[in-house]
């Protein structure tokens, strides 16, 4: 649009959720207006495309990607270590407190929960971990350590609440990272997660503490061979359908 140059915009976050205050809201509204004037769109979710691209200009949804060079180890014969894991930002808005409360309410008291990351819930998490042997806070560690550990635990959990409006416009990168590990994944059903992922993930159908505790207990009580089969299919799916080569081909298709 500028000087007859076609512009493709890659939107990773909605400006309206990146600012606070009256003046900031005016700024974000202006930013979104400008975005809507672009010639082509790359977005994270269909909701984002529908909002920013009402005139149906060329667009593609790329919710994320995995490196085609990533080492994918078979999970065949893997033993169930009685450990659940969360890795990522430990901000209150991401449901960390509810994850801890529901985990402690779970019947499977022989499992522990390992948490990796940093955020505004850190101080409370450290205090809680000091009181409960089943909660282990590992803090910030290297990505290599995270990836290796994801392949050893029984279950990877994403507790991000689905009720917030912003979840329509986001796809947590940890979902693909989790799936690539070959370990079963239990997550909230976020609006930004496409339906094509449903057969590879376990979902919290209800996000109350009791319901989440029951769902974790249910998944951890399932036949582990079947859980690993589903996790293996998830691993193959993201590697074969969501790798960086294929995702960039989608981008090239609209340029």
CSV table of C-alpha atoms in Angstrom, one decimal:
chain,number,residue,atom,x,y,z
A,1,UNK,CA,0.0,0.0,0.0
A,2,UNK,CA,2.9,2.4,0.5
A,3,UNK,CA,4.3,3.7,-2.8
A,4,UNK,CA,2.6,0.8,-4.6
A,5,UNK,CA,4.6,-1.8,-2.6
A,6,UNK,CA,2.6,-4.8,-1.6
A,7,UNK,CA,3.0,-5.5,2.1
A,8,UNK,CA,2.5,-8.8,3.9
A,9,UNK,CA,2.1,-8.5,7.7
A,10,UNK,CA,3.0,-11.3,10.2
A,11,UNK,CA,0.9,-10.8,13.3
A,12,UNK,CA,2.0,-12.7,16.4
A,13,UNK,CA,0.0,-10.7,19.0
A,14,UNK,CA,-3.1,-8.5,18.9
A,15,UNK,CA,-2.0,-4.9,19.8
A,16,UNK,CA,-5.1,-4.5,22.0
A,17,UNK,CA,-3.7,-7.0,24.5
A,18,UNK,CA,-0.2,-5.5,24.6
A,19,UNK,CA,-1.1,-2.1,26.2
A,20,UNK,CA,-2.9,-0.6,29.1
A,21,UNK,CA,-4.5,2.9,29.7
A,22,UNK,CA,-6.6,5.2,27.5
A,23,UNK,CA,-3.8,6.5,25.3
A,24,UNK,CA,-2.4,3.0,24.8
A,25,UNK,CA,-5.8,1.8,23.7
A,26,UNK,CA,-6.0,4.6,21.1
A,27,UNK,CA,-2.5,3.6,19.9
A,28,UNK,CA,-3.4,-0.1,19.7
A,29,UNK,CA,-6.6,0.7,17.8
A,30,UNK,CA,-4.6,2.8,15.3
A,31,UNK,CA,-2.1,-0.1,14.9
A,32,UNK,CA,-4.9,-2.6,14.2
A,33,UNK,CA,-6.4,-0.2,11.7
A,34,UNK,CA,-3.1,0.0,9.9
A,35,UNK,CA,-2.7,-3.8,10.0
A,36,UNK,CA,-6.1,-4.1,8.3
A,37,UNK,CA,-4.8,-2.1,5.3
A,38,UNK,CA,-2.1,-4.5,4.4
A,39,UNK,CA,-2.2,-6.7,1.3
A,40,UNK,CA,-1.7,-10.1,2.8
A,41,UNK,CA,-1.8,-11.7,6.3
A,42,UNK,CA,0.1,-14.3,8.3
A,43,UNK,CA,-1.7,-15.0,11.6
A,44,UNK,CA,-1.6,-17.5,14.5
A,45,UNK,CA,-5.3,-18.4,14.5
A,46,UNK,CA,-8.4,-18.2,12.3
A,47,UNK,CA,-9.9,-15.8,14.9
A,48,UNK,CA,-7.0,-13.4,14.4
A,49,UNK,CA,-7.4,-13.6,10.6
A,50,UNK,CA,-11.2,-13.0,10.8
A,51,UNK,CA,-10.7,-10.0,13.0
A,52,UNK,CA,-7.8,-8.3,11.1
A,53,UNK,CA,-8.7,-9.5,7.6
A,54,UNK,CA,-12.4,-8.8,7.2
A,55,UNK,CA,-12.1,-8.3,3.4
A,56,UNK,CA,-10.6,-11.8,3.0
A,57,UNK,CA,-7.3,-10.7,1.4
A,58,UNK,CA,-4.7,-13.4,0.8
A,59,UNK,CA,-3.9,-15.0,4.2
A,60,UNK,CA,-2.5,-18.1,5.9
A,61,UNK,CA,-2.6,-19.3,9.4
A,62,UNK,CA,0.7,-20.5,10.8
A,63,UNK,CA,0.2,-21.3,14.5
A,64,UNK,CA,3.8,-22.4,15.0
A,65,UNK,CA,6.4,-24.7,13.6
A,66,UNK,CA,9.0,-27.3,14.7
A,67,UNK,CA,12.6,-27.6,13.3
A,68,UNK,CA,12.7,-30.3,10.8
A,69,UNK,CA,16.2,-31.1,12.1
A,70,UNK,CA,14.9,-31.8,15.6
A,71,UNK,CA,15.8,-35.2,17.1
A,72,UNK,CA,12.7,-37.3,17.5
A,73,UNK,CA,13.3,-40.3,19.7
A,74,UNK,CA,10.8,-43.2,19.7
A,75,UNK,CA,8.8,-43.5,22.9
A,76,UNK,CA,8.3,-47.2,22.4
A,77,UNK,CA,8.9,-49.1,25.6
A,78,UNK,CA,9.2,-46.0,27.6
A,79,UNK,CA,8.4,-46.5,31.3
A,80,UNK,CA,6.0,-44.3,33.2
A,81,UNK,CA,7.9,-42.1,35.5
A,82,UNK,CA,5.5,-40.8,38.2
A,83,UNK,CA,6.2,-37.2,37.3
A,84,UNK,CA,4.0,-34.5,35.6
A,85,UNK,CA,5.6,-31.4,34.2
A,86,UNK,CA,4.9,-27.8,33.3
A,87,UNK,CA,7.4,-25.6,31.6
A,88,UNK,CA,7.0,-22.0,30.5
A,89,UNK,CA,6.0,-18.7,32.0
A,90,UNK,CA,4.7,-19.0,35.5
A,91,UNK,CA,2.4,-16.0,35.4
A,92,UNK,CA,-0.9,-16.1,37.4
A,93,UNK,CA,-2.8,-15.3,34.2
A,94,UNK,CA,-1.6,-18.6,32.7
A,95,UNK,CA,-3.4,-20.7,35.3
A,96,UNK,CA,-0.4,-21.9,37.4
A,97,UNK,CA,-2.2,-21.5,40.7
A,98,UNK,CA,-5.1,-23.6,39.6
A,99,UNK,CA,-2.8,-26.2,38.2
A,100,UNK,CA,-1.1,-26.5,41.6
A,101,UNK,CA,-4.4,-26.5,43.5
A,102,UNK,CA,-5.9,-29.2,41.3
A,103,UNK,CA,-2.7,-31.3,41.4
A,104,UNK,CA,-2.7,-31.3,45.2
A,105,UNK,CA,-6.4,-32.3,45.1
A,106,UNK,CA,-5.7,-35.3,42.9
A,107,UNK,CA,-6.2,-38.8,44.1
A,108,UNK,CA,-2.9,-40.0,42.6
A,109,UNK,CA,-0.8,-38.8,45.5
A,110,UNK,CA,2.3,-40.9,44.4
A,111,UNK,CA,2.9,-38.4,41.5
A,112,UNK,CA,5.0,-35.3,41.7
A,113,UNK,CA,4.7,-32.1,39.7
A,114,UNK,CA,7.8,-30.4,38.3
A,115,UNK,CA,7.6,-26.8,37.2
A,116,UNK,CA,10.2,-24.9,35.1
A,117,UNK,CA,10.2,-21.2,34.3
A,118,UNK,CA,9.8,-17.8,35.9
A,119,UNK,CA,7.0,-15.2,36.3
A,120,UNK,CA,4.9,-13.2,38.8
A,121,UNK,CA,3.8,-16.3,40.7
A,122,UNK,CA,7.4,-17.3,41.5
A,123,UNK,CA,7.4,-16.2,45.2
A,124,UNK,CA,4.2,-18.0,46.0
A,125,UNK,CA,5.3,-21.1,44.1
A,126,UNK,CA,8.6,-21.3,46.0
A,127,UNK,CA,6.6,-21.0,49.3
A,128,UNK,CA,4.1,-23.7,48.2
A,129,UNK,CA,6.9,-26.0,47.1
A,130,UNK,CA,8.5,-25.7,50.5
A,131,UNK,CA,5.3,-27.0,52.1
A,132,UNK,CA,4.5,-29.8,49.7
A,133,UNK,CA,7.0,-32.6,48.7
A,134,UNK,CA,4.9,-33.3,45.6
A,135,UNK,CA,5.6,-29.8,44.1
A,136,UNK,CA,9.1,-29.4,42.8
A,137,UNK,CA,10.1,-26.0,41.4
A,138,UNK,CA,13.1,-26.1,39.2
A,139,UNK,CA,13.4,-22.5,38.2
A,140,UNK,CA,15.0,-21.4,35.0
A,141,UNK,CA,17.1,-24.0,33.2
A,142,UNK,CA,18.5,-24.3,29.6
A,143,UNK,CA,16.2,-25.3,26.8
A,144,UNK,CA,18.3,-28.5,26.3
A,145,UNK,CA,17.5,-29.5,29.9
A,146,UNK,CA,13.8,-28.8,29.4
A,147,UNK,CA,13.6,-30.8,26.1
A,148,UNK,CA,15.4,-33.8,27.6
A,149,UNK,CA,13.2,-33.8,30.7
A,150,UNK,CA,10.0,-33.6,28.6
A,151,UNK,CA,10.9,-37.0,27.1
A,152,UNK,CA,11.2,-38.6,30.6
A,153,UNK,CA,8.0,-37.6,32.5
A,154,UNK,CA,4.6,-39.2,32.4
A,155,UNK,CA,2.5,-36.2,31.4
A,156,UNK,CA,3.0,-32.7,30.1
A,157,UNK,CA,0.4,-30.1,31.2
A,158,UNK,CA,-0.8,-26.8,29.9
A,159,UNK,CA,-3.3,-25.1,32.3
A,160,UNK,CA,-3.8,-21.8,30.4
A,161,UNK,CA,-7.4,-20.7,31.1
A,162,UNK,CA,-9.6,-20.8,28.0
A,163,UNK,CA,-12.0,-18.1,29.3
A,164,UNK,CA,-9.8,-15.1,28.5
A,165,UNK,CA,-10.6,-13.3,25.2
A,166,UNK,CA,-6.9,-13.3,24.1
A,167,UNK,CA,-6.9,-17.1,23.9
A,168,UNK,CA,-8.8,-16.8,20.6
A,169,UNK,CA,-5.8,-15.1,19.2
A,170,UNK,CA,-3.0,-17.2,20.5
A,171,UNK,CA,-1.5,-20.7,20.1
A,172,UNK,CA,0.9,-21.6,23.0
A,173,UNK,CA,4.2,-22.6,21.5
A,174,UNK,CA,4.6,-25.1,24.3
A,175,UNK,CA,1.9,-27.2,22.7
A,176,UNK,CA,4.0,-28.1,19.7
A,177,UNK,CA,7.1,-28.4,21.9
A,178,UNK,CA,5.2,-30.8,24.1
A,179,UNK,CA,3.9,-32.8,21.2
A,180,UNK,CA,7.4,-33.2,19.7
A,181,UNK,CA,8.6,-34.9,22.9
A,182,UNK,CA,6.6,-38.0,22.4
A,183,UNK,CA,5.1,-37.6,25.9
A,184,UNK,CA,1.3,-37.4,26.4
A,185,UNK,CA,-0.1,-33.9,26.6
A,186,UNK,CA,-3.0,-32.6,28.7
A,187,UNK,CA,-4.2,-29.1,28.0
A,188,UNK,CA,-7.2,-26.8,28.3
A,189,UNK,CA,-9.2,-26.5,25.2
A,190,UNK,CA,-8.1,-23.1,24.0
A,191,UNK,CA,-10.1,-21.5,21.2
A,192,UNK,CA,-6.9,-20.9,19.3
A,193,UNK,CA,-6.0,-24.6,19.1
A,194,UNK,CA,-7.3,-25.9,15.7
A,195,UNK,CA,-9.7,-28.9,15.7
A,196,UNK,CA,-7.1,-30.9,13.7
A,197,UNK,CA,-5.1,-31.2,17.0
A,198,UNK,CA,-7.9,-32.8,19.0
A,199,UNK,CA,-7.0,-36.4,18.3
A,200,UNK,CA,-3.5,-35.9,19.5
A,201,UNK,CA,-4.2,-34.2,22.8
A,202,UNK,CA,-6.0,-34.9,26.1
A,203,UNK,CA,-8.2,-32.0,27.2
A,204,UNK,CA,-9.6,-30.6,30.4
A,205,UNK,CA,-13.3,-30.6,29.6
A,206,UNK,CA,-14.0,-28.4,32.7
A,207,UNK,CA,-11.6,-26.0,34.3
A,208,UNK,CA,-12.7,-26.1,37.9
A,209,UNK,CA,-10.1,-27.4,40.4
A,210,UNK,CA,-12.1,-30.6,41.1
A,211,UNK,CA,-12.6,-31.3,37.4
A,212,UNK,CA,-9.0,-30.7,36.5
A,213,UNK,CA,-7.9,-32.9,39.4
A,214,UNK,CA,-10.2,-35.7,38.2
A,215,UNK,CA,-9.0,-35.3,34.6
A,216,UNK,CA,-5.3,-35.5,35.6
A,217,UNK,CA,-6.1,-38.6,37.6
A,218,UNK,CA,-8.0,-40.2,34.7
A,219,UNK,CA,-5.2,-39.7,32.2
A,220,UNK,CA,-2.6,-40.9,34.7
A,221,UNK,CA,-4.6,-44.1,35.3
A,222,UNK,CA,-5.0,-44.9,31.6
A,223,UNK,CA,-3.1,-47.7,29.9
A,224,UNK,CA,0.3,-46.2,29.4
A,225,UNK,CA,0.9,-48.0,26.1
A,226,UNK,CA,-2.2,-46.4,24.7
A,227,UNK,CA,-1.1,-43.0,26.0
A,228,UNK,CA,2.3,-43.4,24.3
A,229,UNK,CA,0.7,-44.5,21.1
A,230,UNK,CA,-1.3,-41.3,21.0
A,231,UNK,CA,1.8,-39.3,21.9
A,232,UNK,CA,3.8,-40.9,19.2
A,233,UNK,CA,1.1,-39.9,16.6
A,234,UNK,CA,1.2,-36.4,18.0
A,235,UNK,CA,5.0,-36.3,17.5
A,236,UNK,CA,4.7,-37.6,13.9
A,237,UNK,CA,2.0,-35.1,13.2
A,238,UNK,CA,3.9,-32.0,14.2
A,239,UNK,CA,7.1,-33.2,12.6
A,240,UNK,CA,5.5,-34.2,9.3
A,241,UNK,CA,2.8,-31.5,9.0
A,242,UNK,CA,4.1,-28.5,11.0
A,243,UNK,CA,7.8,-28.4,10.3
A,244,UNK,CA,9.5,-25.2,9.3
A,245,UNK,CA,9.8,-26.2,5.6
A,246,UNK,CA,6.1,-26.9,5.2
A,247,UNK,CA,5.0,-23.9,7.2
A,248,UNK,CA,7.2,-21.6,5.1
A,249,UNK,CA,5.7,-23.0,1.9
A,250,UNK,CA,2.3,-21.7,3.2
A,251,UNK,CA,3.9,-18.3,3.6
A,252,UNK,CA,5.4,-18.4,0.1
A,253,UNK,CA,2.0,-19.4,-1.4
A,254,UNK,CA,0.6,-15.9,-0.6
A,255,UNK,CA,3.6,-13.8,-1.5
